[in-house]
Every structure is written in C-alpha cells, then in structure tokens.
Amino acid sequence: QERGGSNSFTHEALTLKYKLDNQFELVFVVGFQKILTLTYVDKLIDDVHKEFRDKYRNEFQQKGTLGLLNGTFDFKDDFLRLLREAEESSKVRAPTVMKTFEQSVKSQKTVKCMIETRGEKPKEKVKTKKNKGSKKEGTEAVTASNKAAPGEKQPSSAGDREELTKDEILQKNREEFFKRHMKAGEKSSKSPKPDAQKEKGKKPRVWDLGNSNAKVLDYSDSTTNGNPEACPVEEFDPDMALGDRNREPGRLYDLEYESDEEAEEEKVIQNTSKPSTKKGGLGGMFGMLKGLVGSKSLTREDMDPVLEKMKDHLIAKNVAAEIAVQLCESVAKKLEGKVMGTFTTVTSTVKQALQEALVQILQPQRRVDVLRDVMDAQRHRRPYVVTFCGVNGVGKSTNLAKISFWLIENGFSVLIAACDTFRAGAVEQLRTHTRRLNALHPPESHGGRTMVQLYEKGYGKDAAGIAMEAISYARNQGFDVVLVDTAGRMQDNAPLMTALAKLIAVNAPDLVLFVGEALVGNEAVDQLVKFNKALADHSMAQTPRLIDGIVLTKFDTIDDKVGAAISMTYITSKPIVFVGTGQTYCDLRSLNAKAVVAALMKA
C-alpha cells in the first residue's frame, strides 16, 4: 500500500525485508523470525540482489522479466554461499574491548582536585573560545577578570579560596545564608497572606438562574425508552432537512469534483501553437525536446528537485508533513533505476507515479460494506452495532443522524444509544434528531413500525453500561442497527480513553468508526495514532479491537485541500466509509478516490 519508504514488514512472528530492482522489475524478499536480531540481513539481501542481477542480466535483456516466469533459476548454491559469507562477516567483527584504568579520564585526575570542601561550590570548567576580533590572548583574560569582579554573588578565584581557612569559609557562608533569609522575610511581609488557602480540584459552577438539583437531569426512570409517544412528531419543512428532493432514496452518492481539465487542455493547445509562429522550425523542435529523457534510467538526483516540489505541494494541500515525506520517499524508491520512455519528462513520470500511489492509499484492501453486514446480522437475528468515537466538536452526533437517515431509507430500523453522558445538551440533540427522523419516516409509511428510537439514561452514568442495555433492548425489540454515540475526548486524556476502550471491549461492536474533520493537517496523524494506541493499551483482550473505519466530516469547507483524507487512510490503512458534506440529512457521500486525488494534484 505504497509504503516503500520503510523496507520491512512484520506479520505475527515473522519479519520480512525487501528490496526493489526497478530496472528489471524484480523484488527480493528475505524472511526470518521476529525474535532473532540478525545483523547481516541487509548485507545478505544486497549481495543476493547484485549476484542474481549480474548472473541473469543478459537473459533479462533478451527475453524480459516476464519471459522467465516459466523458467528455472540455478541459484541455490550461490545463495547458500552468500548466506555463509554474510554470517561469517558478522562474526569477524571483533568484540568491543573495555578500556583499562590508565586509558580512562579518571586516571588523569589527581587526588587533590577530587576533594570537595563542604560549602564550597565546585569549580566550573572555563572553555576559552577563539574570537576573530581579538588580537592577543591576554586581552581575553583581562575581560574575563573584569566581568567576574563586580557583584558579590560571583565565586571567588582559586587563589583566594586557598588563602581562606575552613572556619573562615564556614563563617562567610553563614553570613550569606542569614542575608538571604532576611531578604526573603521582608518580601513575604510585604505580600499579605490569603485568609484561606484555595482548595485543590475543580468545583462545579452554580448559575444564578440554573437549577443545582442533579435529579432534574436524571432520566433513569423516564418512560421515553421504548415509548414512541414520548417523542411527539415535530412539524417542520422537510426541504430544509433533506436538501435535494430529486435524489434516489437510500442511495449513497460518490463525491464529485469539478475539474478544469478541458480548460487546461485548451490552454495547452494554445500555448503549443504559439512558439511555432515566433521561432523557427529547429528552435521550436529543440524547445519541445528540452527536459525530455530519452531511454535512460532514472536516478535519485533527477527526481530530487521534482519530489521536493511535490512534497511542498502535498503539505500545502493539508497532507501531514511526515506522511508527505514518506510518500515522496516511497515514489523515489519505486522509480529509481526505472528506464524511461523516449518522450517522457521526469516531472510527468513522478506525478503519474504519485497519483497512482495516492489512489492506492485511498482504496485499502479491506472494504467496509455496511448494508451487506447489516443483512448478515439480520440472518443471525441480532442487531448490527456501530460505535462512533472521536475528539470534541467534529460532528459525531450530526453524522450519526445522517447515517440513521440513510439506514432508514434502506429499510432498516435504528436504535440510537445516547452514551454521551457528559456534554450538556447531548441527549436533547439526539432527541431532536429522533423526532425529525420520525417525522420524515412516520410509522404509517412502514406498516406501523417505528423506524428510529432513542435509548437514553440521562447524564453522569456509565457509558459502557448504557450501551450494553441498549444492545440488549434492541435484540429484544427486533431493531436492525444500534448506533452508539460517545462523548468527545482528546487523545491525550488517559481516563476518558480508558473509558472508551472499556466500552468497546465490553460491548464488542461490529464496527468502530473514528469521526474526524477534514480541516485538520498534522493533528489527524496524532489523533488516530493515539486513539489506536489507547484502545490497544487499555484493552484486556489478547487481540485488542482498534478503529475499523473513518467518517470524514466538514468536507464542504475545505475546497481542494483534501489532504486529511490521505493522512488518515495512510496512518491506519482503514477505509473512509462515509464523508459528510453539509448540514442536511442527505449530505452524506461515499469516498471517490480519483476525485480526491484530482483535487489534491490540482495546482
């Protein structure tokens, strides 16, 4: 998945190291047990690469690499010889010998310089630097002595210390000690002491017009759970909630990107026609051939200037800086040594390779098909559980409502579990969404079946317990999907990350979605790495449950700076399942990799 920047891969107990030969399109792979620390692996794979390529170079050039797939290679003896040489070369290195006492720095010190007198500061090593402006060494010594002279706090010179006896030094230190304490007493008397020390810890703020009674916010004994009459149908304009009325119900449209390719092609045609009128035939021909590479292999020096510009371009498009560097490194290793065509520029070759790499990153191997998985859960007569997690304010509740609407339009009933028991107004926000979704899809349109309900227990309760009760309730009532809304939390907050890991470990959801906004740059990497690390560290299972997919929100606010999509998929190798593009329930899209890459590569 375009990770050529790192030449090793670990799978369970095995480690694989590989090397590419782009000239003949060969891959050399060596595998060994992860527990072993073999120092000669890099030397072995380099030696095998050179030996194999030199031995069969003529056959590669005559038949091509693909023509040798059916052939056999008599290389076993050569490989065993190279392996033996590599093992012996690692043993030949002489072990490091410890220094003798005479060679150490300690042996050069005298006993006198190691004795420290009590109350005396240790002598500081003075490093003399050669100044360009100074003419004589004597002037440096004079300036150093002048700087040390004023002020009583400067330590006395070595000669004065030798003249003072121990009793005099102790007396002098006592006087300095009393002076410091007298000054400190004067300062403390000037500043009045506070009457009462502030108690540690945060206190809840009590508002004048508010209600300090927490029982008002407790919905444990509420009749809303399982009672659709508690959520009255709200009358509102459906056009505002739905947006496009001409859409196909239940369909998840792809992202669209309006490219200016036709306009660019017209400009190119105009620009290529102009030089022919100004210059002669030969001049125009040489101008066209300038910068073209004719049947030569690419070197790192040829690609470095282009890759540097590509890296800056990716960072400007909101790709995380670390990932932009790794991507360019991967493209360089993929192209190094590759033979170019006759009329091909280095820039176009690197750009095309980078585009292919970006498309491959945005299309991970594991594809999440939510509708198929929900139908599979239906056959097993259990609800399909989705948990949403992410940092504060990225749009978890809003996009949960959009996904609920999409599922309802596909004929699935949804139970929303209000497990954000911390943020003020979180339960009320989901209750409003539930009312509006029920207004858009009333039970009368679905044979008397309520398509969406809210399961709530108020604030200040254990989120993992509420999620467990909601899943049990959905199983008993025959709901198809349970969407679990969690509180937003920063990736550095250890207690909240532990609570999230507990919720996921206890309830074992079918899908864990990380909700991230498209506005972030380098922060996207930090968030995803730390969320995955926290889920792995705080999980009790041997194979901890990590993030399964990504919901990318606020995509309509970034124009063509779509780098966050690359950063998130690169760092996790997980797909972007949904893309939020607006404020209505219909503003939900699936990721179109080619459209994102087109926006990313746009100048």
Coordinates of C-alpha atoms in Angstrom, one line a residue, residues 63-597:
K63 CA 13.6 -12.2 -23.0
G64 CA 12.3 -9.7 -20.5
T65 CA 11.4 -10.4 -16.9
L66 CA 8.0 -11.9 -17.7
G67 CA 9.5 -14.3 -20.2
L68 CA 11.5 -16.0 -17.4
L69 CA 8.5 -16.8 -15.2
N70 CA 8.2 -20.3 -16.6
G71 CA 12.0 -20.9 -16.4
T72 CA 14.1 -22.2 -13.5
F73 CA 17.0 -20.5 -11.9
D74 CA 20.0 -22.5 -10.7
F75 CA 20.8 -20.1 -7.8
K76 CA 20.6 -22.3 -4.7
D77 CA 24.4 -22.9 -4.4
D78 CA 25.1 -19.1 -4.9
F79 CA 22.5 -18.2 -2.3
L80 CA 24.0 -20.7 0.3
R81 CA 27.5 -19.3 -0.4
L82 CA 26.3 -15.7 0.1
L83 CA 24.4 -16.6 3.3
R84 CA 27.5 -18.3 4.7
E85 CA 29.7 -15.3 3.8
A86 CA 27.2 -12.9 5.4
E87 CA 27.1 -15.0 8.6
E88 CA 30.9 -15.1 8.8
S89 CA 31.2 -11.4 8.2
S90 CA 29.0 -10.7 11.2
K91 CA 31.2 -13.0 13.3
V92 CA 34.5 -11.5 12.1
R93 CA 33.8 -8.2 13.8
A94 CA 36.0 -8.0 16.9
P95 CA 34.1 -7.5 20.2
T96 CA 34.5 -4.2 21.9
V97 CA 37.3 -4.2 24.5
M98 CA 36.8 -2.3 27.7
K99 CA 39.3 0.5 28.4
T100 CA 42.0 0.0 31.0
F101 CA 42.1 2.3 34.1
E102 CA 45.2 4.0 32.6
Q103 CA 43.2 4.9 29.4
S104 CA 40.3 6.4 31.3
V105 CA 39.8 10.1 32.2
K106 CA 39.6 9.3 35.9
S107 CA 43.2 8.1 36.0
Q108 CA 44.4 11.5 34.8
K109 CA 42.8 13.3 37.8
T110 CA 44.8 13.9 40.9
V111 CA 43.5 13.3 44.4
K112 CA 43.6 17.0 45.3
C113 CA 41.2 18.0 42.5
M114 CA 38.7 15.4 43.6
I115 CA 38.4 16.6 47.2
E116 CA 35.4 18.9 47.7
T117 CA 35.3 21.2 50.7
R118 CA 31.9 21.5 52.4
G119 CA 30.1 24.7 51.4
E120 CA 32.4 25.3 48.5
K121 CA 30.9 25.4 45.0
P122 CA 32.6 23.0 42.5
K123 CA 35.0 24.7 40.1
E124 CA 33.4 25.3 36.7
K125 CA 35.3 24.4 33.6
V126 CA 36.0 27.5 31.6
K127 CA 36.0 27.0 27.8
T128 CA 38.1 29.5 26.0
K129 CA 36.9 30.3 22.5
K130 CA 39.0 32.0 19.9
N131 CA 37.4 35.2 18.8
K132 CA 38.1 36.5 15.4
G133 CA 38.3 40.2 16.6
S134 CA 40.7 39.5 19.5
K135 CA 44.4 40.0 18.7
K136 CA 46.0 38.7 21.9
E137 CA 45.1 36.1 24.4
G138 CA 46.0 38.5 27.2
T139 CA 43.1 40.7 26.4
E140 CA 40.6 37.8 26.7
A141 CA 41.9 37.1 30.2
V142 CA 41.6 40.8 31.2
T143 CA 38.0 41.0 30.0
A144 CA 37.1 37.7 31.8
S145 CA 38.5 39.0 35.1
N146 CA 36.7 42.3 34.7
K147 CA 33.3 40.5 34.2
A148 CA 33.9 38.4 37.3
A149 CA 35.0 41.3 39.5
P150 CA 31.7 43.2 40.1
G151 CA 28.9 41.7 42.3
E152 CA 29.2 39.7 45.5
K153 CA 27.5 36.6 44.1
Q154 CA 30.4 35.8 41.8
P155 CA 32.5 32.9 43.2
S156 CA 36.0 33.9 44.4
S157 CA 39.0 32.9 42.5
A158 CA 41.0 29.8 43.2
G159 CA 43.9 31.7 44.8
D160 CA 41.6 33.5 47.3
R161 CA 40.0 30.2 48.3
E162 CA 43.3 28.6 49.1
E163 CA 44.2 31.6 51.4
L164 CA 40.9 31.3 53.4
T165 CA 40.7 28.6 56.1
K166 CA 37.8 26.3 56.6
D167 CA 36.5 28.3 59.6
E168 CA 36.5 31.5 57.6
I169 CA 34.7 29.8 54.7
L170 CA 32.0 28.5 57.1
Q171 CA 31.6 31.9 58.7
K172 CA 31.2 33.6 55.3
N173 CA 28.6 31.0 54.2
R174 CA 26.6 31.6 57.4
E175 CA 26.5 35.4 56.8
E176 CA 25.3 34.9 53.2
F177 CA 22.7 32.4 54.4
F178 CA 21.3 34.9 57.0
K179 CA 21.3 37.7 54.5
R180 CA 19.2 35.7 52.0
H181 CA 16.7 34.7 54.7
M182 CA 16.3 38.3 55.9
K183 CA 15.5 39.5 52.4
A184 CA 13.1 36.7 51.9
G185 CA 11.3 37.6 55.2
E186 CA 11.0 41.3 54.1
K187 CA 9.4 40.2 50.8
S188 CA 7.0 37.8 52.4
S189 CA 5.9 40.5 54.9
K190 CA 5.0 42.9 52.1
S191 CA 2.7 40.4 50.4
P192 CA -0.3 39.7 52.6
K193 CA -1.2 36.1 53.1
P194 CA -4.6 34.9 51.9
D195 CA -7.1 34.2 54.6
A196 CA -7.9 30.7 53.4
Q197 CA -5.9 28.5 51.1
K198 CA -7.6 27.6 47.9
E199 CA -8.8 24.0 47.8
K200 CA -7.4 21.8 45.1
G201 CA -9.6 20.5 42.3
K202 CA -12.4 22.0 40.2
K203 CA -15.8 22.9 41.7
P204 CA -18.9 22.9 39.6
R205 CA -20.2 26.3 38.7
V206 CA -23.6 27.2 40.1
W207 CA -25.5 29.6 37.9
D208 CA -27.9 32.1 39.4
L209 CA -30.8 31.2 37.1
G210 CA -30.0 27.5 36.9
N211 CA -31.1 24.5 38.9
S212 CA -28.4 22.9 41.0
N213 CA -30.5 19.8 41.6
A214 CA -29.0 16.9 39.6
K215 CA -32.1 14.9 39.8
V216 CA -33.8 17.1 37.2
L217 CA -31.3 15.8 34.6
D218 CA -31.6 12.1 35.6
Y219 CA -33.8 10.2 33.1
S220 CA -33.3 6.7 34.6
D221 CA -37.0 6.3 35.5
S222 CA -38.1 8.1 32.3
T223 CA -40.8 6.5 30.1
T224 CA -39.2 7.7 26.9
N225 CA -37.2 4.4 26.3
G226 CA -39.4 2.2 24.2
N227 CA -42.3 4.6 24.2
P228 CA -42.6 6.4 20.8
E229 CA -45.4 8.6 22.2
A230 CA -42.8 10.3 24.4
C231 CA -41.2 11.8 21.3
P232 CA -44.0 13.8 19.7
V233 CA -43.9 14.3 16.0
E234 CA -42.5 17.7 15.1
E235 CA -43.8 19.7 12.2
F236 CA -41.1 21.3 10.1
D237 CA -40.2 21.9 6.5
P238 CA -38.8 18.6 5.0
D239 CA -37.0 20.5 2.2
M240 CA -34.6 22.0 4.8
A241 CA -33.8 18.6 6.3
L242 CA -33.5 16.7 3.0
G243 CA -31.9 19.3 0.7
D244 CA -32.1 17.7 -2.8
R245 CA -35.6 16.3 -3.4
N246 CA -34.7 14.8 -6.8
R247 CA -32.3 12.3 -5.3
E248 CA -32.8 8.5 -5.3
P249 CA -33.9 7.3 -1.8
G250 CA -31.4 5.2 0.0
R251 CA -28.5 5.7 -2.4
L252 CA -25.1 6.8 -1.2
Y253 CA -23.7 9.1 -3.9
D254 CA -20.0 9.4 -4.6
L255 CA -18.1 12.6 -4.0
E256 CA -18.0 14.9 -7.0
Y257 CA -15.1 17.1 -8.0
E258 CA -15.4 19.7 -10.8
S259 CA -12.1 19.5 -12.6
D260 CA -10.9 22.1 -15.1
E261 CA -9.2 19.5 -17.4
E262 CA -11.0 20.7 -20.6
A263 CA -9.9 24.3 -19.9
E264 CA -6.4 23.2 -19.2
E265 CA -6.3 21.2 -22.4
E266 CA -7.4 24.3 -24.4
K267 CA -4.6 26.3 -22.7
V268 CA -2.0 23.7 -23.6
I269 CA -3.2 23.6 -27.2
Q270 CA -2.9 27.4 -27.4
N271 CA 0.5 27.5 -25.8
T272 CA 1.9 24.8 -28.1
S273 CA 0.7 26.7 -31.2
K274 CA 2.3 30.0 -30.2
P275 CA 6.0 29.0 -30.2
S276 CA 5.9 27.8 -33.8
T277 CA 5.0 31.3 -35.0
K278 CA 7.7 33.1 -33.0
K279 CA 10.6 30.7 -33.5
G280 CA 11.9 28.8 -36.5
G281 CA 11.4 25.1 -37.1
L282 CA 14.7 24.0 -35.4
G283 CA 14.2 26.3 -32.4
G284 CA 10.7 25.0 -31.8
M285 CA 11.8 21.4 -32.1
F286 CA 14.7 21.9 -29.6
G287 CA 12.3 23.7 -27.2
M288 CA 10.0 20.7 -27.2
L289 CA 12.8 18.3 -26.7
K290 CA 14.2 20.2 -23.8
G291 CA 13.7 18.4 -20.5
L292 CA 12.8 15.1 -22.1
V293 CA 14.6 11.9 -21.0
G294 CA 15.5 9.5 -23.8
S295 CA 15.7 5.8 -22.8
K296 CA 17.8 6.3 -19.7
S297 CA 17.3 5.0 -16.2
L298 CA 16.1 7.5 -13.5
T299 CA 18.5 8.4 -10.7
R300 CA 17.8 10.0 -7.4
E301 CA 19.5 13.2 -8.5
D302 CA 17.0 13.5 -11.4
M303 CA 14.0 13.1 -9.1
D304 CA 15.0 15.1 -6.0
P305 CA 14.0 18.6 -7.4
V306 CA 10.6 17.3 -8.6
L307 CA 10.0 15.3 -5.4
E308 CA 10.8 18.4 -3.3
K309 CA 8.2 20.4 -5.1
M310 CA 5.7 17.6 -4.9
K311 CA 6.3 17.3 -1.1
D312 CA 5.7 21.1 -0.6
H313 CA 2.5 20.8 -2.8
L314 CA 1.1 17.9 -0.7
I315 CA 1.8 19.8 2.6
A316 CA 0.1 22.9 1.1
K317 CA -2.9 20.7 0.4
N318 CA -3.2 19.7 4.1
V319 CA -1.3 16.4 4.0
A320 CA 0.6 15.8 7.2
A321 CA 4.3 16.7 6.7
E322 CA 5.6 13.4 7.9
I323 CA 3.3 11.5 5.6
A324 CA 4.2 13.7 2.6
V325 CA 7.9 12.9 3.2
Q326 CA 7.2 9.2 3.4
L327 CA 5.1 9.3 0.2
C328 CA 7.8 11.0 -1.8
E329 CA 10.4 8.5 -0.4
S330 CA 8.1 5.6 -1.5
V331 CA 7.7 7.1 -5.0
A332 CA 11.5 7.6 -5.3
K333 CA 12.3 4.0 -4.4
K334 CA 9.6 2.8 -6.8
L335 CA 11.1 4.8 -9.7
E336 CA 14.8 4.7 -9.0
G337 CA 16.6 2.7 -11.8
K338 CA 13.5 2.5 -13.9
V339 CA 14.1 3.0 -17.7
M340 CA 12.1 6.0 -19.1
G341 CA 10.4 6.3 -22.4
T342 CA 11.7 8.4 -25.2
F343 CA 9.4 11.4 -25.0
T344 CA 8.7 11.4 -21.2
T345 CA 9.7 14.1 -18.7
V346 CA 10.8 13.4 -15.2
T347 CA 8.1 15.6 -13.8
S348 CA 5.2 13.8 -15.6
T349 CA 6.6 10.4 -14.6
V350 CA 6.9 11.3 -10.9
K351 CA 3.5 13.0 -10.9
Q352 CA 1.9 9.9 -12.5
A353 CA 3.6 7.6 -10.0
L354 CA 2.4 9.8 -7.1
Q355 CA -1.2 9.8 -8.4
E356 CA -1.2 6.0 -8.6
A357 CA 0.2 5.8 -5.1
L358 CA -2.4 8.2 -3.7
V359 CA -5.3 6.3 -5.4
Q360 CA -3.9 3.0 -3.9
I361 CA -3.7 4.5 -0.5
L362 CA -7.4 5.7 -0.6
Q363 CA -8.5 2.2 -1.7
P364 CA -7.4 0.0 1.2
Q365 CA -7.6 -3.8 0.9
R366 CA -10.5 -4.1 3.5
R367 CA -13.7 -2.5 2.2
V368 CA -16.5 -1.9 4.7
D369 CA -19.9 -2.6 3.2
V370 CA -22.4 -1.6 6.0
L371 CA -25.6 -2.7 4.2
R372 CA -24.2 -6.2 3.5
D373 CA -23.0 -6.6 7.1
V374 CA -26.4 -5.4 8.5
M375 CA -28.2 -8.0 6.3
D376 CA -25.8 -10.7 7.6
A377 CA -26.6 -9.7 11.2
Q378 CA -30.3 -9.9 10.4
R379 CA -29.9 -13.5 9.3
H380 CA -28.3 -14.3 12.7
R381 CA -31.2 -12.4 14.4
R382 CA -29.0 -9.9 16.2
P383 CA -28.6 -6.1 15.9
Y384 CA -25.6 -4.7 14.0
V385 CA -23.8 -2.4 16.4
V386 CA -21.8 0.7 15.3
T387 CA -19.8 2.8 17.8
F388 CA -18.7 6.4 17.0
C389 CA -15.7 7.9 18.6
G390 CA -13.5 11.0 18.1
V391 CA -12.3 14.3 19.6
N392 CA -14.6 17.1 20.6
G393 CA -16.7 19.0 18.1
V394 CA -16.0 17.0 14.9
G395 CA -19.7 16.2 14.3
K396 CA -20.3 12.7 15.7
S397 CA -23.9 13.3 16.7
T398 CA -24.8 15.1 13.4
N399 CA -23.3 12.4 11.2
L400 CA -24.8 9.7 13.3
A401 CA -28.2 11.2 12.4
K402 CA -27.3 11.3 8.7
I403 CA -26.2 7.6 8.8
S404 CA -29.5 6.8 10.6
F405 CA -31.5 8.5 7.8
W406 CA -29.5 6.6 5.2
L407 CA -30.2 3.3 7.0
I408 CA -33.9 4.0 7.4
E409 CA -34.2 4.8 3.7
N410 CA -32.7 1.4 3.0
G411 CA -35.4 -0.2 5.2
F412 CA -33.5 -0.9 8.4
S413 CA -34.8 0.2 11.9
V414 CA -32.4 2.1 14.1
L415 CA -31.9 2.4 17.8
I416 CA -29.7 5.4 18.9
A417 CA -27.9 4.8 22.2
A418 CA -27.2 8.2 23.9
C419 CA -23.9 7.2 25.6
D420 CA -22.6 10.8 25.7
T421 CA -23.5 11.4 29.3
F422 CA -21.0 14.2 29.8
R423 CA -21.7 17.1 27.3
A424 CA -24.6 19.3 28.2
G425 CA -27.4 19.0 25.6
A426 CA -26.1 15.8 24.0
V427 CA -29.2 13.8 24.9
E428 CA -31.5 16.6 23.8
Q429 CA -29.7 16.9 20.5
L430 CA -30.3 13.2 19.7
R431 CA -33.9 13.5 20.9
T432 CA -34.4 16.3 18.4
H433 CA -32.9 14.3 15.6
T434 CA -35.1 11.3 16.5
R435 CA -38.2 13.5 16.3
R436 CA -37.3 14.8 12.9
L437 CA -36.4 11.4 11.5
N438 CA -39.7 10.0 12.7
A439 CA -41.4 13.0 11.0
L440 CA -39.7 12.2 7.7
H441 CA -40.4 8.4 8.1
P442 CA -43.5 8.1 10.2
P443 CA -44.6 4.6 11.3
E444 CA -47.6 4.8 8.9
S445 CA -45.2 4.6 5.9
H446 CA -43.6 1.4 7.3
G447 CA -46.5 -0.7 8.3
G448 CA -46.9 0.8 11.8
R449 CA -43.2 0.1 12.7
T450 CA -41.2 2.9 14.4
M451 CA -38.0 3.2 12.4
V452 CA -35.9 5.1 14.8
Q453 CA -35.9 5.3 18.6
L454 CA -33.6 6.9 21.2
Y455 CA -32.3 4.9 24.2
E456 CA -31.3 7.3 27.0
K457 CA -30.4 7.2 30.7
G458 CA -29.6 10.9 31.3
Y459 CA -26.3 12.3 32.3
G460 CA -23.5 11.2 34.6
K461 CA -24.0 7.5 34.1
D462 CA -21.6 4.8 32.9
A463 CA -21.5 4.9 29.1
A464 CA -20.5 1.2 28.7
G465 CA -23.4 0.1 30.8
I466 CA -25.9 2.2 28.8
A467 CA -24.5 0.7 25.6
M468 CA -24.9 -2.8 26.9
E469 CA -28.5 -2.1 28.0
A470 CA -29.3 -0.5 24.6
I471 CA -27.9 -3.5 22.7
S472 CA -30.0 -5.9 24.9
Y473 CA -33.1 -3.8 24.3
A474 CA -32.5 -3.7 20.5
R475 CA -32.2 -7.5 20.5
N476 CA -35.5 -7.9 22.4
Q477 CA -37.4 -5.4 20.3
G478 CA -36.0 -6.5 17.0
F479 CA -34.1 -3.5 15.9
D480 CA -31.7 -4.0 12.9
V481 CA -29.0 -1.5 13.8
V482 CA -27.7 0.1 17.1
L483 CA -25.7 3.4 16.7
V484 CA -23.8 4.2 19.8
D485 CA -22.9 7.9 20.3
T486 CA -20.0 8.5 22.7
A487 CA -18.6 11.7 24.3
G488 CA -15.9 13.6 22.5
R489 CA -12.5 13.3 24.1
M490 CA -9.0 14.5 23.4
Q491 CA -6.4 11.8 22.5
D492 CA -4.2 12.8 25.5
N493 CA -6.9 12.3 28.2
A494 CA -6.0 8.9 29.7
P495 CA -9.1 8.4 31.9
L496 CA -11.5 9.1 29.1
M497 CA -9.6 6.9 26.6
T498 CA -9.7 4.1 29.2
A499 CA -13.4 4.5 29.4
L500 CA -13.8 4.3 25.6
A501 CA -11.6 1.2 25.5
K502 CA -13.8 -0.3 28.2
L503 CA -17.0 0.5 26.2
I504 CA -15.6 -1.2 23.1
A505 CA -14.2 -4.2 24.9
V506 CA -17.3 -4.9 26.9
N507 CA -19.9 -4.5 24.1
A508 CA -17.8 -5.8 21.1
P509 CA -19.4 -3.6 18.4
D510 CA -19.4 -4.8 14.8
L511 CA -17.9 -1.5 13.5
V512 CA -15.8 1.1 15.3
L513 CA -15.9 4.4 13.3
F514 CA -13.5 7.2 14.1
V515 CA -15.1 10.6 13.2
G516 CA -12.5 13.2 12.1
E517 CA -12.9 16.5 10.4
A518 CA -11.3 17.3 7.0
L519 CA -9.9 20.6 8.4
V520 CA -7.0 19.1 10.3
G521 CA -3.5 18.6 9.0
N522 CA -0.7 17.1 11.2
E523 CA -3.2 16.7 14.0
A524 CA -5.0 13.9 12.1
V525 CA -2.0 11.6 12.5
D526 CA -1.6 12.4 16.2
Q527 CA -5.3 11.7 16.9
L528 CA -5.5 8.4 15.0
V529 CA -2.2 7.0 16.3
K530 CA -3.1 7.9 19.9
F531 CA -6.7 6.6 19.7
N532 CA -5.5 3.3 18.3
K533 CA -2.7 3.1 20.9
A534 CA -5.1 3.9 23.7
L535 CA -7.6 1.2 22.5
A536 CA -4.7 -1.3 22.3
D537 CA -3.2 -0.4 25.7
H538 CA -6.4 -0.3 27.7
S539 CA -8.0 -3.4 26.2
M540 CA -7.8 -6.6 28.2
A541 CA -8.1 -8.9 25.2
Q542 CA -5.1 -10.5 23.5
T543 CA -6.1 -9.1 20.1
P544 CA -7.4 -5.6 21.0
R545 CA -10.2 -4.0 19.0
L546 CA -8.9 -1.0 17.0
I547 CA -10.6 1.5 14.7
D548 CA -12.3 -0.2 11.7
G549 CA -13.1 2.8 9.5
I550 CA -13.3 6.6 9.3
V551 CA -16.1 9.1 8.9
L552 CA -14.6 12.3 7.3
T553 CA -16.7 15.4 8.2
K554 CA -16.9 19.0 7.1
F555 CA -15.7 18.1 3.6
D556 CA -17.6 21.0 2.1
T557 CA -15.5 23.6 4.0
I558 CA -12.0 22.8 2.5
D559 CA -12.3 23.4 -1.2
D560 CA -9.4 21.4 -2.7
K561 CA -7.3 21.0 0.5
V562 CA -8.3 17.3 0.9
G563 CA -5.0 16.1 2.4
A564 CA -6.6 14.9 5.7
A565 CA -8.2 12.0 3.7
I566 CA -4.7 10.9 2.7
S567 CA -3.2 11.3 6.2
M568 CA -6.0 9.3 7.9
T569 CA -6.0 6.4 5.5
Y570 CA -2.2 6.2 5.3
I571 CA -1.7 6.1 9.0
T572 CA -4.4 3.5 9.7
S573 CA -4.8 1.5 6.4
K574 CA -8.5 1.7 7.1
P575 CA -11.1 2.9 4.6
I576 CA -13.1 6.2 4.7
V577 CA -16.6 4.7 5.0
F578 CA -18.7 8.0 4.9
V579 CA -18.0 11.6 4.0
G580 CA -20.1 14.4 5.5
T581 CA -20.6 17.3 3.1
G582 CA -23.3 19.6 4.5
Q583 CA -26.0 20.2 7.1
T584 CA -28.9 18.2 5.7
Y585 CA -29.7 14.5 6.2
C586 CA -28.9 13.8 2.6
D587 CA -25.4 15.4 2.8
L588 CA -23.6 12.0 3.1
R589 CA -21.3 10.7 0.5
S590 CA -19.0 7.7 -0.2
L591 CA -15.4 8.4 -1.0
N592 CA -14.4 8.7 -4.6
A593 CA -10.6 8.1 -4.6
K594 CA -10.0 9.5 -8.1
A595 CA -12.0 12.7 -7.4
V596 CA -10.0 13.3 -4.2
V597 CA -6.6 12.7 -5.9

